[in-house]
PDB file of C-alpha atoms in Angstrom:
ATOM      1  CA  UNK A   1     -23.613 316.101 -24.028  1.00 40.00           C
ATOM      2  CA  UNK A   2     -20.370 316.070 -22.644  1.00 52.00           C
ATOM      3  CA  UNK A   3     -19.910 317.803 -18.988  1.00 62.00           C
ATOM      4  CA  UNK A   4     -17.452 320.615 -18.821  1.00 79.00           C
ATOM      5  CA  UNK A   5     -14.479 319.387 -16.763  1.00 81.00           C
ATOM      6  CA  UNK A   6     -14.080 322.422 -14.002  1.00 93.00           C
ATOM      7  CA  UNK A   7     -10.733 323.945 -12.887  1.00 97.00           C
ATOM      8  CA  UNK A   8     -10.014 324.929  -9.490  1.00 97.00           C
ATOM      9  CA  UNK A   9      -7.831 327.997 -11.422  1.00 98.00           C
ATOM     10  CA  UNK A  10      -6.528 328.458 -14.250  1.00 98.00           C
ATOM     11  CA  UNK A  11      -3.190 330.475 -14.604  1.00 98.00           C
ATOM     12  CA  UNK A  12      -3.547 333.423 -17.127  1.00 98.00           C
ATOM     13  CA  UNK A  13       0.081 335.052 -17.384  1.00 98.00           C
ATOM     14  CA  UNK A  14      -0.232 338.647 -18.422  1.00 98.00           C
ATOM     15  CA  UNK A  15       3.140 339.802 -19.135  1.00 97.00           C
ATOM     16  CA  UNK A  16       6.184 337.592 -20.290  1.00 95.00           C
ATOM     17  CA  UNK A  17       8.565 340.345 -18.374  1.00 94.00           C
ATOM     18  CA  UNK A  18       9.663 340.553 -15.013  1.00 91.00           C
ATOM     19  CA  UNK A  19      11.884 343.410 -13.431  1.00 86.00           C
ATOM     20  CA  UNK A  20      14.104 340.936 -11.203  1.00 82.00           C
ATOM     21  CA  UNK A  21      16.462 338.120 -11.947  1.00 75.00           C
ATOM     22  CA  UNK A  22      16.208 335.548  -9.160  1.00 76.00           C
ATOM     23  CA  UNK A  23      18.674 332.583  -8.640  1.00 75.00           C
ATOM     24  CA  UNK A  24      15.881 329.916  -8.898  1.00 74.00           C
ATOM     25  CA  UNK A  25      14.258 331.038 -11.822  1.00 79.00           C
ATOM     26  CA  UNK A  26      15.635 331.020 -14.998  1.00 81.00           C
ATOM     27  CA  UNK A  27      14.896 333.475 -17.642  1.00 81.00           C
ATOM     28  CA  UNK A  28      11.848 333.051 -20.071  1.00 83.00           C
ATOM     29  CA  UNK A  29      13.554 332.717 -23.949  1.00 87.00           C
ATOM     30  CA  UNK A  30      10.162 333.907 -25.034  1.00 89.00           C
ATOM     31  CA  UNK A  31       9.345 337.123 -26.424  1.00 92.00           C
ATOM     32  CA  UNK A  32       8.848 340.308 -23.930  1.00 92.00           C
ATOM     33  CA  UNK A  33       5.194 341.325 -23.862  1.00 95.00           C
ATOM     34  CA  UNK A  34       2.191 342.481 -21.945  1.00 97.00           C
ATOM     35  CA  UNK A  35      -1.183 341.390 -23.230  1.00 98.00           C
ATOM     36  CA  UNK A  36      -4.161 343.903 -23.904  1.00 98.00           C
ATOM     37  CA  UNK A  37      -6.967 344.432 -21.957  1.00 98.00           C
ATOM     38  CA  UNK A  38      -8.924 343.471 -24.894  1.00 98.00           C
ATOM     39  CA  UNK A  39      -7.377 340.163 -25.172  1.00 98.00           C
ATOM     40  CA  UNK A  40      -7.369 339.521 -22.037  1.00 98.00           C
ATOM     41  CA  UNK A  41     -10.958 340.009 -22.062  1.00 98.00           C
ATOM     42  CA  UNK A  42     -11.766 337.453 -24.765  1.00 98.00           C
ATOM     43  CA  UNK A  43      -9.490 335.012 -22.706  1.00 98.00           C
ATOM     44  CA  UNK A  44     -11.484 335.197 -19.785  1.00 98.00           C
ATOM     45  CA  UNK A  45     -14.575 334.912 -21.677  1.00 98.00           C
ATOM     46  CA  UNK A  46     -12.851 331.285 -22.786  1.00 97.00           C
ATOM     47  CA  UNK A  47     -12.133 330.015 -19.834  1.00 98.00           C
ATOM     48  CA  UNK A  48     -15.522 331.105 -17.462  1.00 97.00           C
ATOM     49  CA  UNK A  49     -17.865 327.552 -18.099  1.00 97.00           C
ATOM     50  CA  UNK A  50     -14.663 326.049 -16.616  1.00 97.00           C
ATOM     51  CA  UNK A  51     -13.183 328.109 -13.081  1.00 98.00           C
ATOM     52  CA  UNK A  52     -13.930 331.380 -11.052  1.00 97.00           C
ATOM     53  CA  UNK A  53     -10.912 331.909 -10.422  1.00 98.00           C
ATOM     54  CA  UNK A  54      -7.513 332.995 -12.055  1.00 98.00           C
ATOM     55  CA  UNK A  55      -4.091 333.468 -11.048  1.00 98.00           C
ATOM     56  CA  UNK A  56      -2.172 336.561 -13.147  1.00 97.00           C
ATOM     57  CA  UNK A  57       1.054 334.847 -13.349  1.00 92.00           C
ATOM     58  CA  UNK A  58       3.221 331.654 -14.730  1.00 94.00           C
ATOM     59  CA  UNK A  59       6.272 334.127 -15.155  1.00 91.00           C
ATOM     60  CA  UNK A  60       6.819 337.321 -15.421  1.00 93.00           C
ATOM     61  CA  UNK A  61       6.016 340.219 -12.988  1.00 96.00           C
ATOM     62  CA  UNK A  62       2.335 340.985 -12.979  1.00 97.00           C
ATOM     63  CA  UNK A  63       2.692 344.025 -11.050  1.00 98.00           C
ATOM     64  CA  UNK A  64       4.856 345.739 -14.190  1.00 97.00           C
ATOM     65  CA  UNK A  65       1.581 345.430 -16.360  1.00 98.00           C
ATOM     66  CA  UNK A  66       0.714 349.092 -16.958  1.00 97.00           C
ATOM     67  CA  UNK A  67      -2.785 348.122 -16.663  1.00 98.00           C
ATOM     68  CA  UNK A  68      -2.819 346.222 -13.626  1.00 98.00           C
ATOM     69  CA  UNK A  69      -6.190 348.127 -12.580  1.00 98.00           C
ATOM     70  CA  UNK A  70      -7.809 347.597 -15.735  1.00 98.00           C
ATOM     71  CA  UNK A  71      -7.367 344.188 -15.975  1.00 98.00           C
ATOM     72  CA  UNK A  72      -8.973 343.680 -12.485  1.00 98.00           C
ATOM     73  CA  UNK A  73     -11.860 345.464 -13.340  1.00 98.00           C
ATOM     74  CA  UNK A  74     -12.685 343.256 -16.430  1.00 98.00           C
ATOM     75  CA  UNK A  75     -11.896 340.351 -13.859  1.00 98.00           C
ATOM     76  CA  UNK A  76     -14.993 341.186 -11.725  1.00 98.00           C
ATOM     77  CA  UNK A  77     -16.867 342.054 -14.411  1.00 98.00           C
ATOM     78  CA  UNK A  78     -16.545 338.843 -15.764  1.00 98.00           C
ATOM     79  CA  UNK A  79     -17.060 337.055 -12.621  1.00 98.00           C
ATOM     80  CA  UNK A  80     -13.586 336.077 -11.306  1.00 98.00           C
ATOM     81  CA  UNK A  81     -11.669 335.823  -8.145  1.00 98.00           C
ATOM     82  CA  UNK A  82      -8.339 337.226  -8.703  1.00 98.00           C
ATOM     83  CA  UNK A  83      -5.117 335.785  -6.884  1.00 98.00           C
ATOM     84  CA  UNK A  84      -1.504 337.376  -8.058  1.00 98.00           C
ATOM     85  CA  UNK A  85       1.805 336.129  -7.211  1.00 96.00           C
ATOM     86  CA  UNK A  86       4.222 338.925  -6.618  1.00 96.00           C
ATOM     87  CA  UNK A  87       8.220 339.943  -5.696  1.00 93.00           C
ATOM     88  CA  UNK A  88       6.857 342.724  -4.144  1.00 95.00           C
ATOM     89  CA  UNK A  89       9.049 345.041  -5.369  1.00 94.00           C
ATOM     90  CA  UNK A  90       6.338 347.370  -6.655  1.00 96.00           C
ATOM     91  CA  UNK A  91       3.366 346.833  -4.491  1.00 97.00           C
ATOM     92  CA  UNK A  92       3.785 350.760  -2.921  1.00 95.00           C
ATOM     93  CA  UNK A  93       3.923 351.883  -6.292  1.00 96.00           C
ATOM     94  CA  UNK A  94       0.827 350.030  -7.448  1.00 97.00           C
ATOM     95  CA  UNK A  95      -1.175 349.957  -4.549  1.00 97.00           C
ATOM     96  CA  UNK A  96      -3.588 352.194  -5.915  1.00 97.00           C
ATOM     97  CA  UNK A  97      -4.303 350.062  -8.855  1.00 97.00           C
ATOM     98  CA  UNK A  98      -4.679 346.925  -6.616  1.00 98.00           C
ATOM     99  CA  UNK A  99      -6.620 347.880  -3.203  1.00 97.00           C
ATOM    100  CA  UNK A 100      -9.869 348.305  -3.227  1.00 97.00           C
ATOM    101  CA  UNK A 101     -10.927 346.255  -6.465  1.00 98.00           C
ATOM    102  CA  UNK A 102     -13.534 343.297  -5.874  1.00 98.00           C
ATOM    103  CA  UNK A 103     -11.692 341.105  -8.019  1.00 98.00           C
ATOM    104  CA  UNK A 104      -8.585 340.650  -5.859  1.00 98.00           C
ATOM    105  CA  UNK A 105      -8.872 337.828  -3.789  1.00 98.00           C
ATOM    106  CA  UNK A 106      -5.677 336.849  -2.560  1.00 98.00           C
ATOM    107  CA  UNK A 107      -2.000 338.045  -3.055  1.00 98.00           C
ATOM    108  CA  UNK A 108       0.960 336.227  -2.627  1.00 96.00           C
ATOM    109  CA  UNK A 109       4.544 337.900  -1.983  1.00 96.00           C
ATOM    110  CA  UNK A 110       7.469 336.015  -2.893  1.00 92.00           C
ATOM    111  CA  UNK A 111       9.796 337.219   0.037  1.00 91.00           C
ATOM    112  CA  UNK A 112      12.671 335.088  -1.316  1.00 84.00           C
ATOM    113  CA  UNK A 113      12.630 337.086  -4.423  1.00 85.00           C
ATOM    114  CA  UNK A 114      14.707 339.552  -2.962  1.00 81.00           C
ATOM    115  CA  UNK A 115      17.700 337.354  -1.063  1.00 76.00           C
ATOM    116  CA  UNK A 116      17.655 335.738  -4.745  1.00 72.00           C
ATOM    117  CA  UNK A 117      18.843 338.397  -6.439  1.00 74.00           C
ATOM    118  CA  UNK A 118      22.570 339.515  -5.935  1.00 71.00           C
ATOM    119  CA  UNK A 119      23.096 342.983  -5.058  1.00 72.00           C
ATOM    120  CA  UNK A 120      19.407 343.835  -4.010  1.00 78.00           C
ATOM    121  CA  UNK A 121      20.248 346.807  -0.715  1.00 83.00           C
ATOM    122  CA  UNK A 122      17.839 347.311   2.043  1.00 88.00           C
ATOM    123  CA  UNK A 123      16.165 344.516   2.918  1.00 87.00           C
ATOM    124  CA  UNK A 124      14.544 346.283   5.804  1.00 89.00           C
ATOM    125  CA  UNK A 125      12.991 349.051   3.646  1.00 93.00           C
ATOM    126  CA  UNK A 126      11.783 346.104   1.512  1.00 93.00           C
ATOM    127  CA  UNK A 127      10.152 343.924   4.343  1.00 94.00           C
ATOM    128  CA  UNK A 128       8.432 347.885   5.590  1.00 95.00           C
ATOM    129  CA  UNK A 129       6.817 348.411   2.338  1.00 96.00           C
ATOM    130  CA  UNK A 130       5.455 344.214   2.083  1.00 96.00           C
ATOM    131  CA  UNK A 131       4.002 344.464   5.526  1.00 96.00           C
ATOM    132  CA  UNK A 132       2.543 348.279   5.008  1.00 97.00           C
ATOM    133  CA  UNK A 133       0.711 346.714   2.004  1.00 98.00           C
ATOM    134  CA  UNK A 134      -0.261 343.533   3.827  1.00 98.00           C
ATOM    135  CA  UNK A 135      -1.961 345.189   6.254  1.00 97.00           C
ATOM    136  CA  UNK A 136      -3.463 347.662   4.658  1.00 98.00           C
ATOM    137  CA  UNK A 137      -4.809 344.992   2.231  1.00 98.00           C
ATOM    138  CA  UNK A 138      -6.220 342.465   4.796  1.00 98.00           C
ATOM    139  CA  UNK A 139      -7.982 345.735   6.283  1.00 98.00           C
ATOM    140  CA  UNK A 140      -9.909 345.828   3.226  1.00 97.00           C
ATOM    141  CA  UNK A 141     -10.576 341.339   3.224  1.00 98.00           C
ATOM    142  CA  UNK A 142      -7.430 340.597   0.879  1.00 98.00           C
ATOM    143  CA  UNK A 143      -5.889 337.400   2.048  1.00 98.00           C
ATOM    144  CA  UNK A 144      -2.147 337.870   2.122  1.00 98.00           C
ATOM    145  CA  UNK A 145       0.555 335.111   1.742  1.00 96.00           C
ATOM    146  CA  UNK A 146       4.175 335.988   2.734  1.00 95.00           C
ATOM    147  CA  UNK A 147       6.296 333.124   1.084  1.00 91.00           C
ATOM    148  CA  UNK A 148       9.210 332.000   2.153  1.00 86.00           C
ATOM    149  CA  UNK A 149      11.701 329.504   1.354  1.00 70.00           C
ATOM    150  CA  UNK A 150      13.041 326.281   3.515  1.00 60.00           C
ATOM    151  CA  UNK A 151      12.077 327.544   7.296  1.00 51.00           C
ATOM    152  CA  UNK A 152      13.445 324.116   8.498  1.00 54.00           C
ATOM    153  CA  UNK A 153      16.603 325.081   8.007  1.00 52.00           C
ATOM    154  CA  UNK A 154      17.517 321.924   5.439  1.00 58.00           C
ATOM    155  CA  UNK A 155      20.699 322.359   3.438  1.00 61.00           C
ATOM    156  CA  UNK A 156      20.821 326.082   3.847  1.00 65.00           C
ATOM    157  CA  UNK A 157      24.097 327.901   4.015  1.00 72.00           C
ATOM    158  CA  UNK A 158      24.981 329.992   6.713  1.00 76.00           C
ATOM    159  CA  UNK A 159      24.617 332.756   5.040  1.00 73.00           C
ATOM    160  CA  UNK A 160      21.127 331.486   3.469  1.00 71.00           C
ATOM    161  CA  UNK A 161      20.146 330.851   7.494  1.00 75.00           C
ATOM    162  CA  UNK A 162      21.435 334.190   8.237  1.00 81.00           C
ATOM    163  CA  UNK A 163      19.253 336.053   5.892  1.00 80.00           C
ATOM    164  CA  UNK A 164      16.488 334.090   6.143  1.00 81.00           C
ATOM    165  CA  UNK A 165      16.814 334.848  10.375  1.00 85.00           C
ATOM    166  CA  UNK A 166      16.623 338.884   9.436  1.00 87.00           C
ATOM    167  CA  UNK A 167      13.785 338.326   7.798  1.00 90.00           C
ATOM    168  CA  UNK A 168      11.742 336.195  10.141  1.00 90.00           C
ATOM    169  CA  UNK A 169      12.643 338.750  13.211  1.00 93.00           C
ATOM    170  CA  UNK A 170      11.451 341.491  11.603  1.00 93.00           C
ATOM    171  CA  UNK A 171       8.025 339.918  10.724  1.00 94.00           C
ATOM    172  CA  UNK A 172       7.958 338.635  14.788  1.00 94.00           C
ATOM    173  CA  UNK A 173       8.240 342.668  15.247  1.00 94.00           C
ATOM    174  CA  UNK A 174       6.328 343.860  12.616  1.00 93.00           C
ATOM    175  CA  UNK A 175       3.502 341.997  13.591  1.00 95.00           C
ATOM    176  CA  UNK A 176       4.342 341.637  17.409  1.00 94.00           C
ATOM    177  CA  UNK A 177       4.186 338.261  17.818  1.00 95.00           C
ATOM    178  CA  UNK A 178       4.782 336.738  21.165  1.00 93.00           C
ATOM    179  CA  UNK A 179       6.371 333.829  19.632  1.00 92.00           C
ATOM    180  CA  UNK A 180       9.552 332.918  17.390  1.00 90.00           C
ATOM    181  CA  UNK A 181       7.921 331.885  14.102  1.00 88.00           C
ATOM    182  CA  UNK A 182      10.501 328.920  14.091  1.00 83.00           C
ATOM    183  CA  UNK A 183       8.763 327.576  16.859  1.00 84.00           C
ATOM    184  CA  UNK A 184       5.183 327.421  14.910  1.00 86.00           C
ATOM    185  CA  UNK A 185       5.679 326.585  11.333  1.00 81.00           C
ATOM    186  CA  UNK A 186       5.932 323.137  10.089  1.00 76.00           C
ATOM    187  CA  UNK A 187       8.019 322.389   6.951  1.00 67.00           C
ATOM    188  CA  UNK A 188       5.973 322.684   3.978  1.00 69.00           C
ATOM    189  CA  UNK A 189       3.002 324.567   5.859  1.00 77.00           C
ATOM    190  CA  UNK A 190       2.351 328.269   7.879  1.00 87.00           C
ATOM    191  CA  UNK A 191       0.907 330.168  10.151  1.00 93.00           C
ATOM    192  CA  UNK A 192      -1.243 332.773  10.483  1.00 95.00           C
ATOM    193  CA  UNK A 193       0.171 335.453  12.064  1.00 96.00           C
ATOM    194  CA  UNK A 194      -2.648 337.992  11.745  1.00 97.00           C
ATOM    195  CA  UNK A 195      -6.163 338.295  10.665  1.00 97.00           C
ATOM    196  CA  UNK A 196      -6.055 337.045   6.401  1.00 98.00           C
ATOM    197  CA  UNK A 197      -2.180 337.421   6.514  1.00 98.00           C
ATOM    198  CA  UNK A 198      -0.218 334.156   6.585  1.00 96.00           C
ATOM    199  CA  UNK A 199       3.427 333.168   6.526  1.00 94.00           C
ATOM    200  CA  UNK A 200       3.980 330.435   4.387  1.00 89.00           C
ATOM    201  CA  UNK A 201       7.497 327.951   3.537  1.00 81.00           C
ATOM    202  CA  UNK A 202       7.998 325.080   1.739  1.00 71.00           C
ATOM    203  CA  UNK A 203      11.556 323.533   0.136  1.00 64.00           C
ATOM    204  CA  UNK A 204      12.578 325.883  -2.872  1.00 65.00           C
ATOM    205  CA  UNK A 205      11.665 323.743  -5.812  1.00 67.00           C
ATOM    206  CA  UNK A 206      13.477 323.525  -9.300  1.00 77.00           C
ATOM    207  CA  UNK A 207      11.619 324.607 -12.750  1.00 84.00           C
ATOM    208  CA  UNK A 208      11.239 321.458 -14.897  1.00 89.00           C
ATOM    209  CA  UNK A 209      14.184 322.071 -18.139  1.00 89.00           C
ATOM    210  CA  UNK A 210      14.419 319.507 -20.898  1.00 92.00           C
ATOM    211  CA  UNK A 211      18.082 319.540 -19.836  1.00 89.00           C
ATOM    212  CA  UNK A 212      17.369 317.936 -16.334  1.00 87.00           C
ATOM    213  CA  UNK A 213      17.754 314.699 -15.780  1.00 87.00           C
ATOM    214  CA  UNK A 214      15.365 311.797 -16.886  1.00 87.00           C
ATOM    215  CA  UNK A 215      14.356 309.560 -14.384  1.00 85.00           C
ATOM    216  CA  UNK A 216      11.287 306.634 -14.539  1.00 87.00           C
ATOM    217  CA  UNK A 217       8.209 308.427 -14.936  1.00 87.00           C
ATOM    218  CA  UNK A 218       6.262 307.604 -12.264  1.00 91.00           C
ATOM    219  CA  UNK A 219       4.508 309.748 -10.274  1.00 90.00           C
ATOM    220  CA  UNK A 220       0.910 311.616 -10.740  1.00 94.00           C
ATOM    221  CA  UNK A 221       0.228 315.389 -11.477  1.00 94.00           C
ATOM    222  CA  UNK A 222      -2.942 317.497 -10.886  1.00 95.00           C
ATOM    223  CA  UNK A 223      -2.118 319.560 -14.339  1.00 94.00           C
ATOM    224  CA  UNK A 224      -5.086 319.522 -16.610  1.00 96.00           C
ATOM    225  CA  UNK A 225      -7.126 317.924 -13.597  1.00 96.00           C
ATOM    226  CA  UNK A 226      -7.460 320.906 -11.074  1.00 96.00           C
ATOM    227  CA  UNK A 227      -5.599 323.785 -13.394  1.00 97.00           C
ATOM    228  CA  UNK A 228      -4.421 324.633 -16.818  1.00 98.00           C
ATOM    229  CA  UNK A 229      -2.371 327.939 -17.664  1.00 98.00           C
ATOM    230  CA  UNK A 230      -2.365 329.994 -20.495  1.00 98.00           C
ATOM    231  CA  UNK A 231       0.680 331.941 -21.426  1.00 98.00           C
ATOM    232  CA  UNK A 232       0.734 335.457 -22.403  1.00 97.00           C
ATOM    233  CA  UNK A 233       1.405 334.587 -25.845  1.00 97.00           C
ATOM    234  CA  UNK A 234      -1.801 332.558 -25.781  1.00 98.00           C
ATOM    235  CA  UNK A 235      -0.005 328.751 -25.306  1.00 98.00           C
ATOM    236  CA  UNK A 236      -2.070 326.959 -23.249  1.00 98.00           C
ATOM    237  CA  UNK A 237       0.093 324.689 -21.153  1.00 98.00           C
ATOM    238  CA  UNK A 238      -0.639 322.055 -18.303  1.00 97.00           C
ATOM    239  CA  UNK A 239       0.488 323.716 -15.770  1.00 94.00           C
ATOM    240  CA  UNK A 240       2.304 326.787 -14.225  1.00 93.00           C
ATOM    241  CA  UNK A 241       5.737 325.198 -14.602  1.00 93.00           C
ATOM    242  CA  UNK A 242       5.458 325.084 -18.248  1.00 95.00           C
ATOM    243  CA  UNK A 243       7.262 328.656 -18.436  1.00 93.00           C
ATOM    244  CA  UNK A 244       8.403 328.118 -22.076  1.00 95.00           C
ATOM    245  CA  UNK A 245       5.448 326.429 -23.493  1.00 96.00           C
ATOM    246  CA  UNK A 246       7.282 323.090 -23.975  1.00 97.00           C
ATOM    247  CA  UNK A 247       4.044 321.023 -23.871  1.00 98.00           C
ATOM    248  CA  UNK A 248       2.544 323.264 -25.995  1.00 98.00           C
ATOM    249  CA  UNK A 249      -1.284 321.959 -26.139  1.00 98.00           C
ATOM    250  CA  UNK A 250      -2.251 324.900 -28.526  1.00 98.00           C
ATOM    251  CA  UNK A 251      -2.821 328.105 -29.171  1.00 98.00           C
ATOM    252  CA  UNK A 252      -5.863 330.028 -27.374  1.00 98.00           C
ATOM    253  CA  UNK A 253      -5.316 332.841 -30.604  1.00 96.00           C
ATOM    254  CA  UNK A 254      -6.284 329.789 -32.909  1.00 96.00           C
ATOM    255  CA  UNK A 255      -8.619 327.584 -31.459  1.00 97.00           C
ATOM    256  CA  UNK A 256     -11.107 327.295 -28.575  1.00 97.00           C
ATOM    257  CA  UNK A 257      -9.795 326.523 -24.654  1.00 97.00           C
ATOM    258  CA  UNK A 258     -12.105 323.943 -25.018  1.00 96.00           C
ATOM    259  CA  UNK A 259     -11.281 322.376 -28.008  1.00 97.00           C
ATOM    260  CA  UNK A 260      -7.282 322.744 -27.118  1.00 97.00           C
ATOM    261  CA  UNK A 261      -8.093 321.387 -23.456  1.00 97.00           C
ATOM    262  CA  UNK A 262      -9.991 317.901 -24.787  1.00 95.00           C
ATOM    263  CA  UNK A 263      -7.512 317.630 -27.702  1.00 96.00           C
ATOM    264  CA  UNK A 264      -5.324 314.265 -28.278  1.00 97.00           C
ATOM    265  CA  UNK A 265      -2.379 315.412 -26.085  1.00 98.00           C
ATOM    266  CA  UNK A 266      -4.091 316.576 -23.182  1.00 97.00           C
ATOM    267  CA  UNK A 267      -6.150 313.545 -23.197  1.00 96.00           C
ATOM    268  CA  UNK A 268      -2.498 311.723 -23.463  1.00 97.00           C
ATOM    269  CA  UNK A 269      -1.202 313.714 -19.647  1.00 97.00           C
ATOM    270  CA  UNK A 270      -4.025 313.001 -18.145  1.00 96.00           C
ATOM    271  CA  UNK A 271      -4.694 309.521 -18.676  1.00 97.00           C
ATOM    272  CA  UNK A 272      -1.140 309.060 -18.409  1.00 96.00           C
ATOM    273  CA  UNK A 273      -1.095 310.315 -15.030  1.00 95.00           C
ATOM    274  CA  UNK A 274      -4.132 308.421 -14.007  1.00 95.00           C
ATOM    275  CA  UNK A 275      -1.738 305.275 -14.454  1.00 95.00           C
ATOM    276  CA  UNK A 276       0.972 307.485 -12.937  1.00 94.00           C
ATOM    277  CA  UNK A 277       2.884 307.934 -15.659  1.00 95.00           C
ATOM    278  CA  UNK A 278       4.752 310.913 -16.944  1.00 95.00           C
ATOM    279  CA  UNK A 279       3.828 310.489 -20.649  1.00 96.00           C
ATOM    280  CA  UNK A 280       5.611 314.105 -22.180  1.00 96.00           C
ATOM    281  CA  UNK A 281       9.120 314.696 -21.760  1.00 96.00           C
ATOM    282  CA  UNK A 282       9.248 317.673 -19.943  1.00 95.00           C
ATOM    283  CA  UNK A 283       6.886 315.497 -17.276  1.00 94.00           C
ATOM    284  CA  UNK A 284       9.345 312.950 -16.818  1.00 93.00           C
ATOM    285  CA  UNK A 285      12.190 315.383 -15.960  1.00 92.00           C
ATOM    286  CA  UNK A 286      10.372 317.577 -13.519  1.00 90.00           C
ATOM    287  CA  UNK A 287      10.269 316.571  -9.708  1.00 83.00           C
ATOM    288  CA  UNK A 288       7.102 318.258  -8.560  1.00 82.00           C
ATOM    289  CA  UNK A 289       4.948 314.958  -9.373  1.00 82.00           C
ATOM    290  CA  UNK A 290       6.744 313.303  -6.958  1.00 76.00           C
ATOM    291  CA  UNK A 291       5.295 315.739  -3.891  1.00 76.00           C
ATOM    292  CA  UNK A 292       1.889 313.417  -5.392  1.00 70.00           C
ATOM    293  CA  UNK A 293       3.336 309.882  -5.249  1.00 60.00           C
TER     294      UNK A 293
END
């Protein structure tokens, strides 16, 4: 009997749509959409002999699903760990759907979102309503993740440093830290800077595009090894940089995440990879792998 191969996570994107339109990440061609609670029931029921735990994004907003709530509760009721990756535009709004359901592990803010979208106002209204909700989420054991991009300062404008400077004092004073974050953080780490919340940079990466340039192939990827993602459409792809389904392993509507998961072309990625070799386009013109060697 073959053993089921486990996933640390697997990525099950919920909605296609997202309410912002950030610099560094390009539009989804696909269709907009918001899966059903019913679906997204039978999903999870898919993927459970292989992780306990699932992330409610590749792209789109998460937080705009109009049963956010709902969708946790069949989470915990099916045994999951829930972590969501958000703008955090709209956690005040949907704070009551998020706070105080078992399910919700961990949720990350992307605090870049809003310096990546041109003509966003009030950045310090923003930050308020990120670090009301952080706090009020650790309170009840939510680990919290405040992402931000390049801390060390590397090929940043002066306006980028600027911005990025606002942002960072407020948090020191927010959270009264006796220190300049600057002074803590290591490129590519974080700190914590209270009990479950965490600041957290790394170098703003670039979504693999057919279009981007083809280089060797070398490298190694965890995709298919320690996570798999299913878009909301129900293509199950590699990984959660596979926004448009390019490596398109199958359909979850048609056929088993098992069957789709051991089929001929995931095989192909991951034995590929074990020999550190891109073997699908997209692969060989995305620069993650090389964070892997």
């Amino acid at each position: 009997m073959t053993s089921i191969r486990k996933f640390k996570r697997v990525y099950v994107e919920i909605t296609s749509v997202c309410n912002l339109a950030c610099s560094f990440c390009p539009p989804t061609e696909r269709r907009a959409s918001f899966i059903e609670p019913e679906e997204f029931a039978r999903r999870l029921d898919e993927i459970k002999p292989y992780t306990d735990y699932i992330y409610l994004h590749v792209k789109g907003e998460p937080l705009l699903h109009p049963r956010i709530g709902e969708l946790l509760d069949i989470s915990h009721a099916k045994g999951f760990q829930v972590n969501i990756t958000t703008n955090g535009t709209l956690l005040a709004k949907k704070q009551d759907q998020l706070l105080g359901k078992p399910a919700l592990r961990q949720v990350n803010i992307s605090l870049h979102s809003f310096d990546g979208n041109e003509g966003m106002k009030d950045r310090a209204g923003y930050l308020r309503a990120v670090i009301a909700f952080a706090h009020e989420a650790a309170a009840q054991g939510v680990i919290i993740s405040l992402r931000l991009w390049n801390l060390s300062w590397d090929n940043m404008t002066n306006a980028q440093k600027q911005r990025n400077r606002e942002t960072l004092a407020m948090i020191e004073r927010e959270f009264h830290l006796d220190y300049t974050i600057e002074e803590k953080v290591e490129p590519g780490g974080g700190i914590q800077i209270a009990e479950r919340i965490y600041l957290n940079q790394d170098a703003e990466f670039e979504w693999p595009s057919l279009t981007a340039p083809r280089d060797d192939g070398k490298g190694f990827c965890h995709g298919l090894r320690t996570h798999a993602a299913i878009l909301e459409n129900g293509t199950v792809v590699p990984c959660c940089l596979d926004g448009e389904g390019v490596i398109d392993l199958g359909n979850i509507q048609h056929a088993s995440f098992a069957e789709i998961i051991d089929g001929e072309r995931a095989r192909r990625i991951v034995e590929g990879f074990s020999r550190r070799e891109a073997v699908e386009e997209l692969c060989r013109r995305c620069g993650y792998r090389k964070r892997f060697g």
